[in-house]
Coordinates of N, CA and C in Angstrom, one line a residue:
Chain X
X182 N 29.0 -9.0 2.4 CA 30.4 -9.5 2.3 C 31.3 -8.4 2.6
X183 N 32.4 -8.7 3.3 CA 33.4 -7.7 3.6 C 34.1 -7.2 2.4
X184 N 34.3 -5.9 2.3 CA 35.1 -5.3 1.2 C 36.5 -5.2 1.7
X185 N 36.7 -4.6 2.9 CA 38.0 -4.4 3.4 C 38.5 -5.6 4.2
X186 N 39.8 -5.9 4.1 CA 40.4 -7.0 4.9 C 41.6 -6.4 5.6
X187 N 41.6 -6.3 6.9 CA 42.7 -5.7 7.6 C 43.8 -6.8 7.9
X188 N 45.0 -6.2 8.1 CA 46.1 -7.1 8.4 C 47.1 -6.3 9.2
X189 N 47.7 -6.8 10.3 CA 47.4 -8.1 10.9 C 46.0 -8.1 11.6
X190 N 45.6 -9.3 12.1 CA 44.4 -9.3 12.9 C 44.6 -8.7 14.3
X191 N 45.8 -8.9 14.8 CA 46.2 -8.4 16.1 C 47.6 -7.9 16.1
X192 N 47.9 -6.9 16.9 CA 49.2 -6.2 16.9 C 49.5 -5.8 18.3
X193 N 50.6 -6.1 18.8 CA 51.0 -5.7 20.2 C 52.3 -5.0 20.1
X194 N 52.4 -3.8 20.6 CA 53.6 -3.0 20.6 C 53.9 -2.3 21.9
X195 N 55.1 -1.8 22.0 CA 55.4 -1.1 23.2 C 55.1 0.4 23.0
X196 N 54.7 1.1 24.1 CA 54.4 2.5 24.0 C 55.6 3.2 23.4
X197 N 55.4 4.2 22.6 CA 56.4 4.9 21.9 C 56.8 4.4 20.5
X198 N 56.4 3.1 20.3 CA 56.7 2.6 18.9 C 55.6 3.0 18.0
X199 N 55.9 2.8 16.7 CA 54.9 3.1 15.6 C 54.1 1.8 15.4
X200 N 52.8 2.0 15.0 CA 52.0 0.9 14.7 C 51.5 1.1 13.3
X201 N 51.7 0.0 12.5 CA 51.2 0.1 11.1 C 50.2 -1.0 10.8
X202 N 49.1 -0.6 10.3 CA 48.0 -1.5 10.0 C 47.6 -1.4 8.5
X203 N 47.3 -2.5 7.9 CA 47.0 -2.5 6.5 C 45.6 -3.0 6.2
X204 N 45.1 -2.5 5.1 CA 43.8 -2.9 4.6 C 43.8 -3.1 3.1
X205 N 43.2 -4.2 2.7 CA 43.1 -4.4 1.2 C 41.6 -4.6 0.9
X206 N 41.3 -4.2 -0.3 CA 39.9 -4.2 -0.7 C 39.8 -4.7 -2.2
X207 N 38.6 -5.0 -2.6 CA 38.5 -5.8 -3.9 C 37.9 -4.9 -5.0
X208 N 37.0 -4.0 -4.8 CA 36.4 -3.3 -5.9 C 36.7 -1.8 -5.8
X209 N 36.5 -1.1 -6.9 CA 36.8 0.3 -6.9 C 36.1 1.1 -5.8
X210 N 36.7 2.1 -5.3 CA 36.1 2.9 -4.2 C 36.1 4.4 -4.5
X211 N 35.2 5.1 -3.8 CA 35.2 6.5 -3.8 C 36.1 7.1 -2.7
X212 N 36.1 6.4 -1.6 CA 37.0 6.8 -0.5 C 37.2 5.6 0.5
X213 N 38.2 5.7 1.3 CA 38.5 4.7 2.3 C 38.6 5.4 3.7
X214 N 38.0 4.8 4.7 CA 38.0 5.5 6.0 C 38.6 4.5 7.0
X215 N 39.2 5.1 8.1 CA 39.6 4.3 9.2 C 38.8 4.8 10.5
X216 N 38.4 3.8 11.3 CA 37.7 4.0 12.5 C 38.4 3.3 13.7
X217 N 38.2 3.8 14.8 CA 38.7 3.2 16.1 C 37.5 2.9 16.9
X218 N 37.6 1.7 17.6 CA 36.6 1.3 18.6 C 37.3 0.9 19.9
X219 N 37.0 1.6 20.9 CA 37.4 1.2 22.3 C 36.4 0.2 22.8
X220 N 36.9 -0.6 23.7 CA 36.1 -1.7 24.2 C 34.8 -1.2 24.8
X221 N 33.7 -1.8 24.3 CA 32.4 -1.5 24.8 C 31.8 -0.2 24.2
X222 N 32.5 0.4 23.3 CA 32.0 1.6 22.7 C 31.7 1.5 21.3
X223 N 31.1 2.6 20.7 CA 30.8 2.7 19.3 C 32.1 3.1 18.5
X224 N 32.0 3.0 17.2 CA 33.2 3.4 16.4 C 33.3 4.9 16.3
X225 N 34.5 5.3 16.2 CA 34.8 6.7 16.1 C 35.6 6.9 14.8
X226 N 35.2 7.8 14.0 CA 35.8 8.1 12.7 C 37.2 8.8 12.9
X227 N 38.2 8.3 12.3 CA 39.6 8.8 12.4 C 40.0 9.7 11.3
X228 N 39.9 9.1 10.1 CA 40.4 9.8 8.9 C 39.8 9.2 7.6
X229 N 39.7 10.0 6.6 CA 39.1 9.6 5.4 C 40.1 10.0 4.3
X230 N 40.3 9.1 3.3 CA 41.2 9.5 2.2 C 40.4 9.1 0.9
X231 N 40.4 10.1 0.0 CA 39.6 9.9 -1.2 C 40.4 9.1 -2.3
X232 N 39.8 8.6 -3.2 CA 40.4 7.7 -4.2 C 41.5 8.4 -5.0
X233 N 41.4 9.8 -5.1 CA 42.4 10.5 -5.9 C 43.5 11.1 -5.0
X234 N 43.5 10.7 -3.7 CA 44.6 11.1 -2.8 C 45.5 9.9 -2.5
X235 N 46.7 10.2 -2.2 CA 47.7 9.1 -2.0 C 48.1 9.1 -0.5
X236 N 48.1 10.2 0.2 CA 48.5 10.2 1.5 C 47.8 11.3 2.3
X237 N 47.5 11.1 3.6 CA 46.9 12.1 4.3 C 47.3 12.0 5.8
X238 N 47.4 13.1 6.5 CA 47.9 13.1 7.8 C 46.8 13.8 8.7
X239 N 46.8 13.3 10.0 CA 46.0 13.9 11.0 C 46.6 13.6 12.3
X240 N 47.3 14.7 12.9 CA 48.0 14.5 14.1 C 49.0 13.4 14.0
X241 N 48.9 12.3 14.9 CA 49.9 11.2 14.8 C 49.5 10.1 13.8
X242 N 48.4 10.4 13.1 CA 48.0 9.4 12.1 C 48.4 9.8 10.7
X243 N 48.9 8.7 10.0 CA 49.2 8.9 8.6 C 48.6 7.8 7.8
X244 N 47.8 8.1 6.8 CA 47.1 7.0 6.0 C 47.6 7.2 4.6
X245 N 47.8 6.0 3.9 CA 48.2 6.0 2.5 C 47.2 5.2 1.8
X246 N 47.1 5.5 0.5 CA 46.2 4.7 -0.3 C 46.8 4.4 -1.7
X247 N 46.8 3.2 -2.1 CA 47.4 2.8 -3.4 C 46.2 2.1 -4.1
X248 N 45.6 2.8 -5.0 CA 44.5 2.3 -5.7 C 44.9 1.2 -6.7
X249 N 46.1 1.3 -7.2 CA 46.5 0.2 -8.2 C 46.7 -1.1 -7.5
X250 N 47.0 -1.1 -6.2 CA 47.1 -2.3 -5.4 C 45.9 -2.6 -4.6
X251 N 44.9 -1.7 -4.6 CA 43.7 -1.8 -3.8 C 44.1 -2.0 -2.3
X252 N 44.9 -1.1 -1.8 CA 45.4 -1.3 -0.4 C 45.6 0.1 0.2
X253 N 45.5 0.1 1.6 CA 45.7 1.3 2.4 C 46.5 0.9 3.6
X254 N 47.2 1.8 4.2 CA 47.8 1.6 5.5 C 47.6 2.7 6.4
X255 N 47.5 2.4 7.7 CA 47.3 3.4 8.7 C 48.5 3.3 9.6
X256 N 49.2 4.4 9.8 CA 50.4 4.5 10.7 C 50.0 5.3 11.8
X257 N 50.2 4.8 13.0 CA 50.1 5.6 14.2 C 51.5 5.8 14.8
X258 N 52.0 7.0 14.9 CA 53.3 7.2 15.3 C 53.3 7.5 16.8
X259 N 54.5 7.1 17.5 CA 54.7 7.3 18.9 C 53.4 6.9 19.7
X260 N 53.1 5.6 19.6 CA 51.9 5.1 20.2 C 51.8 5.3 21.7
X261 N 50.6 5.4 22.2 CA 50.4 5.5 23.6 C 49.4 4.4 24.1
X262 N 49.4 4.2 25.4 CA 48.6 3.1 25.9 C 47.1 3.4 25.5
X263 N 46.8 4.7 25.5 CA 45.4 5.1 25.1 C 45.0 4.7 23.7
X264 N 46.0 4.4 22.9 CA 45.7 4.0 21.5 C 45.2 2.5 21.4
X265 N 45.3 1.8 22.5 CA 44.8 0.4 22.6 C 43.3 0.4 22.2
X266 N 43.0 -0.3 21.2 CA 41.6 -0.3 20.6 C 41.6 -1.3 19.4
X267 N 40.4 -1.4 18.9 CA 40.3 -2.1 17.6 C 40.2 -1.0 16.5
X268 N 40.8 -1.3 15.4 CA 40.8 -0.4 14.2 C 40.2 -1.1 13.0
X269 N 39.3 -0.3 12.4 CA 38.6 -0.8 11.2 C 38.8 0.0 10.0
X270 N 39.0 -0.6 8.9 CA 39.0 0.2 7.6 C 37.6 0.0 7.0
X271 N 37.1 1.0 6.3 CA 35.8 0.9 5.7 C 35.9 1.6 4.3
X272 N 35.3 1.0 3.3 CA 35.3 1.5 2.0 C 34.0 2.0 1.5
X273 N 34.0 3.0 0.7 CA 32.7 3.5 0.2 C 32.8 3.6 -1.3
X274 N 31.8 3.0 -2.0 CA 31.8 3.1 -3.4 C 31.2 4.4 -3.9
X275 N 31.0 4.5 -5.2 CA 30.4 5.8 -5.8 C 28.9 5.8 -5.6
X276 N 28.3 6.9 -5.9 CA 26.8 7.0 -5.8 C 26.4 7.7 -4.5
X277 N 25.3 8.4 -4.6 CA 24.8 9.2 -3.4 C 24.4 8.3 -2.3
X278 N 23.8 7.1 -2.6 CA 23.3 6.3 -1.6 C 24.3 5.1 -1.2
X279 N 25.5 5.3 -1.7 CA 26.5 4.2 -1.4 C 26.7 4.1 0.1
X280 N 27.0 2.9 0.6 CA 27.2 2.7 2.0 C 28.6 2.3 2.3
X281 N 29.0 2.4 3.6 CA 30.3 2.0 4.0 C 30.3 0.5 4.2
X282 N 31.3 -0.2 3.8 CA 31.5 -1.6 4.1 C 32.8 -1.8 4.9
X283 N 32.6 -2.4 6.0 CA 33.7 -2.5 7.0 C 34.4 -3.9 6.9
X284 N 35.7 -3.8 7.3 CA 36.5 -5.0 7.5 C 36.2 -5.6 8.9
X285 N 37.0 -6.6 9.2 CA 36.7 -7.3 10.5 C 37.5 -6.7 11.7
X286 N 38.5 -5.8 11.3 CA 39.1 -5.1 12.4 C 40.5 -5.6 12.8
X287 N 41.3 -4.8 13.4 CA 42.6 -5.1 13.9 C 42.6 -4.7 15.4
X288 N 43.0 -5.7 16.2 CA 43.1 -5.3 17.7 C 44.5 -4.9 18.0
X289 N 44.7 -3.6 18.4 CA 46.0 -3.1 18.7 C 46.1 -3.0 20.2
X290 N 47.2 -3.5 20.8 CA 47.5 -3.4 22.2 C 48.8 -2.7 22.3
X291 N 48.8 -1.6 23.1 CA 50.0 -0.8 23.3 C 50.4 -1.0 24.8
X292 N 51.5 -1.6 25.0 CA 52.0 -1.9 26.4 C 52.7 -0.7 27.0
X293 N 52.3 -0.3 28.2 CA 52.9 0.8 28.8 C 54.4 0.6 29.1
Chain P
X56 N 27.4 8.8 22.2 CA 28.1 9.8 21.3 C 27.2 11.0 21.1
X57 N 27.8 12.2 21.0 CA 27.1 13.4 20.9 C 26.2 13.3 19.6
X58 N 24.9 13.7 19.8 CA 24.0 13.8 18.7 C 23.3 12.5 18.2
X59 N 23.7 11.4 18.8 CA 23.0 10.2 18.5 C 22.9 9.3 19.7
X60 N 21.8 8.8 20.0 CA 21.6 7.9 21.1 C 20.8 6.7 20.7
X61 N 21.2 5.6 21.3 CA 20.5 4.3 21.1 C 19.8 3.8 22.4
X62 N 18.7 3.2 22.2 CA 18.0 2.7 23.4 C 17.3 1.4 23.0
X63 N 17.2 0.4 23.9 CA 18.0 0.4 25.2 C 19.4 0.1 25.0
X64 N 20.3 0.2 26.0 CA 21.7 -0.1 25.9 C 21.9 -1.6 26.0
X65 N 21.1 -2.2 26.8 CA 21.1 -3.7 27.0 C 19.7 -4.2 27.0
X66 N 19.6 -5.4 26.4 CA 18.3 -6.1 26.4 C 18.4 -7.6 26.4
X67 N 17.7 -8.3 27.2 CA 17.6 -9.7 27.1 C 16.2 -10.0 26.8
X68 N 16.0 -10.9 25.8 CA 14.6 -11.2 25.3 C 14.6 -12.7 25.0
X69 N 13.3 -13.2 25.0 CA 13.2 -14.6 24.7 C 13.0 -14.9 23.2
X70 N 13.4 -16.1 22.8 CA 13.2 -16.5 21.4 C 11.7 -16.4 21.0
X71 N 11.5 -15.8 19.8 CA 10.1 -15.7 19.3 C 9.4 -14.4 19.6
X72 N 10.0 -13.6 20.5 CA 9.3 -12.3 20.8 C 9.8 -11.2 19.9
X73 N 9.0 -10.3 19.6 CA 9.4 -9.1 18.8 C 10.2 -8.1 19.7
X74 N 11.2 -7.5 19.1 CA 12.0 -6.5 19.8 C 12.2 -5.3 18.9
X75 N 12.1 -4.1 19.5 CA 12.4 -2.9 18.7 C 13.5 -2.1 19.4
X76 N 14.5 -1.8 18.6 CA 15.6 -0.9 19.0 C 15.4 0.4 18.4
X77 N 15.8 1.5 19.2 CA 15.6 2.8 18.7 C 16.9 3.6 18.6
X78 N 17.0 4.3 17.5 CA 18.1 5.2 17.3 C 17.5 6.6 17.1
X79 N 18.0 7.6 17.9 CA 17.6 8.9 17.8 C 18.7 9.9 17.6
X80 N 18.6 10.8 16.6 CA 19.7 11.7 16.3 C 19.1 13.2 16.4
X81 N 20.0 14.0 16.8 CA 19.7 15.5 16.9 C 20.5 16.3 15.9
X82 N 21.1 15.6 14.9 CA 22.0 16.3 13.9 C 21.3 16.6 12.6
X83 N 20.0 16.2 12.5 CA 19.3 16.4 11.3 C 20.0 15.8 10.0
X84 N 20.7 14.7 10.2 CA 21.3 14.0 9.1 C 20.3 13.2 8.3
X85 N 20.5 13.2 7.0 CA 19.6 12.5 6.2 C 19.7 11.0 6.2
X86 N 21.0 10.5 6.3 CA 21.2 9.1 6.2 C 21.4 8.4 7.6
X87 N 20.7 7.3 7.8 CA 20.8 6.5 9.0 C 21.0 5.1 8.7
X88 N 21.8 4.4 9.6 CA 22.1 3.0 9.3 C 22.0 2.1 10.5
X89 N 21.7 0.9 10.3 CA 21.8 -0.1 11.4 C 22.8 -1.2 11.0
X90 N 23.8 -1.4 11.9 CA 24.8 -2.5 11.7 C 24.7 -3.4 12.9
X91 N 25.1 -4.6 12.7 CA 25.3 -5.6 13.8 C 26.8 -5.9 13.8
X92 N 27.3 -6.1 15.0 CA 28.7 -6.5 15.1 C 28.8 -7.8 15.9
X93 N 29.5 -8.7 15.2 CA 29.7 -10.1 15.8 C 31.2 -10.5 15.7
X94 N 31.7 -11.2 16.7 CA 33.1 -11.7 16.6 C 33.3 -12.4 15.3
X95 N 34.4 -12.1 14.6 CA 34.8 -12.7 13.4 C 34.1 -12.2 12.2
X96 N 33.1 -11.3 12.3 CA 32.4 -10.8 11.2 C 32.5 -9.3 11.0
X97 N 33.1 -8.6 12.0 CA 33.1 -7.2 11.9 C 31.7 -6.6 11.9
X98 N 31.5 -5.5 11.2 CA 30.2 -4.8 11.2 C 29.6 -5.2 9.9
X99 N 28.3 -5.6 9.9 CA 27.5 -5.9 8.8 C 26.3 -5.0 8.7
X100 N 26.0 -4.5 7.6 CA 24.8 -3.6 7.4 C 23.5 -4.4 7.3
X101 N 22.6 -3.9 8.2 CA 21.3 -4.6 8.2 C 20.3 -3.9 7.3
X102 N 20.0 -2.6 7.6 CA 19.2 -1.7 6.8 C 19.7 -0.3 6.9
X103 N 19.3 0.5 5.9 CA 19.7 1.9 6.0 C 18.5 2.7 5.5
X104 N 18.6 4.0 5.8 CA 17.6 5.0 5.4 C 18.2 6.2 4.8
X105 N 17.7 6.7 3.7 CA 18.2 7.9 3.0 C 17.2 9.0 3.0
X106 N 16.2 8.9 3.9 CA 15.2 9.9 4.1 C 14.0 9.4 4.8
X107 N 13.1 10.3 5.2 CA 11.9 9.8 5.9 C 11.1 8.9 5.0
X108 N 10.8 7.8 5.5 CA 10.0 6.7 4.8 C 10.8 6.1 3.7
X109 N 12.1 6.4 3.5 CA 12.9 5.8 2.5 C 13.9 4.9 3.1
X110 N 13.8 3.6 2.9 CA 14.7 2.7 3.5 C 15.0 1.6 2.5
X111 N 16.1 0.9 2.8 CA 16.6 -0.2 1.9 C 17.3 -1.2 2.7
X112 N 17.4 -2.4 2.1 CA 18.1 -3.5 2.8 C 19.6 -3.5 2.6
X113 N 20.2 -4.0 3.7 CA 21.7 -4.2 3.6 C 22.0 -5.7 3.4
X114 N 23.1 -6.1 3.8 CA 23.6 -7.5 3.4 C 23.0 -8.5 4.4
X115 N 22.5 -8.2 5.5 CA 22.0 -9.2 6.5 C 20.6 -8.8 7.0
X116 N 19.7 -8.5 6.1 CA 18.4 -7.9 6.4 C 17.3 -9.0 6.8
X117 N 17.5 -10.2 6.5 CA 16.5 -11.2 6.9 C 16.2 -11.3 8.3
X118 N 14.9 -11.2 8.7 CA 14.5 -11.3 10.1 C 14.4 -9.9 10.7
X119 N 14.7 -8.8 10.0 CA 14.7 -7.5 10.5 C 13.8 -6.6 9.6
X120 N 13.2 -5.6 10.3 CA 12.5 -4.6 9.5 C 12.8 -3.2 10.2
X121 N 12.6 -2.2 9.4 CA 12.9 -0.8 9.9 C 11.8 0.1 9.6
X122 N 11.8 1.2 10.3 CA 10.9 2.3 10.0 C 11.5 3.6 10.3
X123 N 11.2 4.6 9.5 CA 11.6 6.0 9.7 C 10.5 6.9 9.4
X124 N 9.8 7.3 10.4 CA 8.6 8.2 10.2 C 9.0 9.7 10.5
X125 N 10.2 9.9 11.1 CA 10.7 11.2 11.4 C 12.2 11.2 11.1
X126 N 12.7 12.4 10.7 CA 14.1 12.5 10.4 C 15.0 12.0 11.6
X127 N 14.6 12.2 12.8 CA 15.4 12.0 13.9 C 15.4 10.5 14.5
X128 N 14.4 9.7 14.0 CA 14.2 8.4 14.6 C 14.3 7.3 13.6
X129 N 15.1 6.3 13.9 CA 15.2 5.1 13.0 C 15.0 3.9 13.9
X130 N 14.0 3.1 13.6 CA 13.7 2.0 14.5 C 14.1 0.7 13.8
X131 N 14.6 -0.2 14.5 CA 15.0 -1.5 14.0 C 14.1 -2.6 14.8
X132 N 13.4 -3.4 14.1 CA 12.5 -4.4 14.7 C 13.0 -5.8 14.3
X133 N 13.1 -6.6 15.3 CA 13.3 -8.0 15.1 C 12.0 -8.7 15.2
X134 N 11.5 -9.1 14.1 CA 10.0 -9.5 14.1 C 9.8 -10.7 15.0
X135 N 10.7 -11.7 15.1 CA 10.6 -12.8 16.0 C 12.0 -13.2 16.3
X136 N 12.5 -12.8 17.4 CA 13.9 -12.9 17.8 C 14.3 -14.4 17.8
X137 N 15.5 -14.6 17.3 CA 16.2 -15.9 17.3 C 17.5 -15.7 18.0
X138 N 18.1 -16.8 18.4 CA 19.4 -16.8 19.1 C 20.5 -16.3 18.2
X139 N 20.3 -16.5 16.9 CA 21.4 -16.0 15.9 C 21.4 -14.5 15.8
X140 N 20.4 -13.8 16.4 CA 20.3 -12.4 16.4 C 20.9 -11.8 17.7
X141 N 21.4 -12.6 18.5 CA 22.2 -12.1 19.7 C 23.4 -11.4 19.1
X142 N 23.6 -10.1 19.4 CA 24.6 -9.4 18.8 C 24.7 -8.0 19.5
X143 N 25.6 -7.2 19.0 CA 25.7 -5.8 19.4 C 25.2 -5.0 18.2
X144 N 24.2 -4.2 18.4 CA 23.7 -3.4 17.2 C 24.1 -2.0 17.3
X145 N 24.6 -1.4 16.2 CA 25.0 -0.1 16.2 C 24.2 0.7 15.2
X146 N 23.8 1.9 15.5 CA 23.2 2.8 14.6 C 24.3 3.9 14.2
X147 N 24.2 4.3 13.0 CA 25.1 5.4 12.5 C 24.4 6.4 11.7
X148 N 24.9 7.6 11.6 CA 24.3 8.6 10.8 C 25.4 9.3 9.9
X149 N 25.0 9.8 8.8 CA 25.9 10.6 8.0 C 25.1 11.7 7.3
X150 N 25.8 12.8 6.9 CA 25.2 13.9 6.3 C 24.9 13.6 4.8
X151 N 23.9 14.2 4.3 CA 23.6 14.1 2.9 C 24.5 15.0 2.1
X152 N 24.8 14.7 0.9 CA 25.6 15.6 0.1 C 27.0 15.5 0.4
X153 N 27.4 15.8 1.7 CA 28.8 15.8 2.1 C 29.1 14.4 2.6
X154 N 28.2 13.5 2.5 CA 28.5 12.1 3.0 C 29.8 11.5 2.5
X155 N 30.2 12.0 1.3 CA 31.4 11.4 0.8 C 32.6 12.1 1.3
X156 N 32.5 13.1 2.1 CA 33.7 13.8 2.7 C 33.8 13.6 4.1
X157 N 32.8 13.1 4.8 CA 32.8 12.9 6.2 C 32.5 11.5 6.5
X158 N 32.9 11.0 7.7 CA 32.6 9.7 8.1 C 31.3 9.6 8.7
X159 N 31.0 8.4 9.2 CA 29.8 8.2 10.0 C 30.0 8.5 11.4
X160 N 28.9 8.9 12.1 CA 28.9 9.0 13.5 C 28.1 7.9 14.1
X161 N 28.7 7.1 15.0 CA 28.1 5.9 15.6 C 27.5 6.2 16.9
X162 N 26.4 5.5 17.2 CA 25.9 5.4 18.6 C 26.7 4.5 19.4
X163 N 26.4 4.4 20.7 CA 27.1 3.6 21.7 C 26.8 2.1 21.6
X164 N 25.7 1.8 20.9 CA 25.4 0.4 20.7 C 24.3 -0.1 21.6
X165 N 23.7 -1.2 21.2 CA 22.7 -1.9 22.0 C 23.2 -3.4 22.0
X166 N 23.4 -3.9 23.2 CA 23.8 -5.3 23.4 C 22.5 -6.1 23.6
X167 N 22.2 -6.9 22.6 CA 20.9 -7.7 22.6 C 21.3 -9.2 22.8
X168 N 20.6 -9.8 23.8 CA 20.8 -11.3 24.0 C 19.5 -11.9 23.9
X169 N 19.4 -12.9 23.0 CA 18.2 -13.7 22.8 C 18.3 -15.1 23.4
X170 N 17.5 -15.4 24.4 CA 17.6 -16.6 25.1 C 16.5 -17.6 24.8

């Protein structure tokens, strides 16, 4: 069963605009991660935020985590056509052998 | 992707035949995973391994088996392929101990079609 649920399912924006994607989850987590998948390729890890963190930055990416609302958001600033991809949130519970559980993904299209 | 390769990249097989997919890593990571990706379902975990000969089931393990006889190889076998197993299969690896601080590294996937 999916732990993370992304919203919206699809997003289309103009190059240069910011893209905001949301993820909600149901049970307590150790960390939450965001991945990108280009068409026909494997997933690429973008950023990880731990349950005791509220915000994290990496280049043009900003991720927030609100554990009280069980939600996270990924912001991509100044989007580029190359950002066109599917984005997935994934949650990891506690325990050494805990696994990542992925959402269904968000399709982002950035128009040149 | 660097350090992890999947083979074959594409395969067409007939219903009822056994199929084995291979995942090979050169990172010496302890943890290895098999996921399948289907439209409308995202990625679902099939099986995973936390060491040589140590494997466990994921959420969609029926009809699949795995083996890990060496750190670098994780095999996924469809014992008798069915059309519902037509999918894209991804292997992933993660480090032991620091697995909570780093994400997974994914292979490029195997597109399997069962006819």
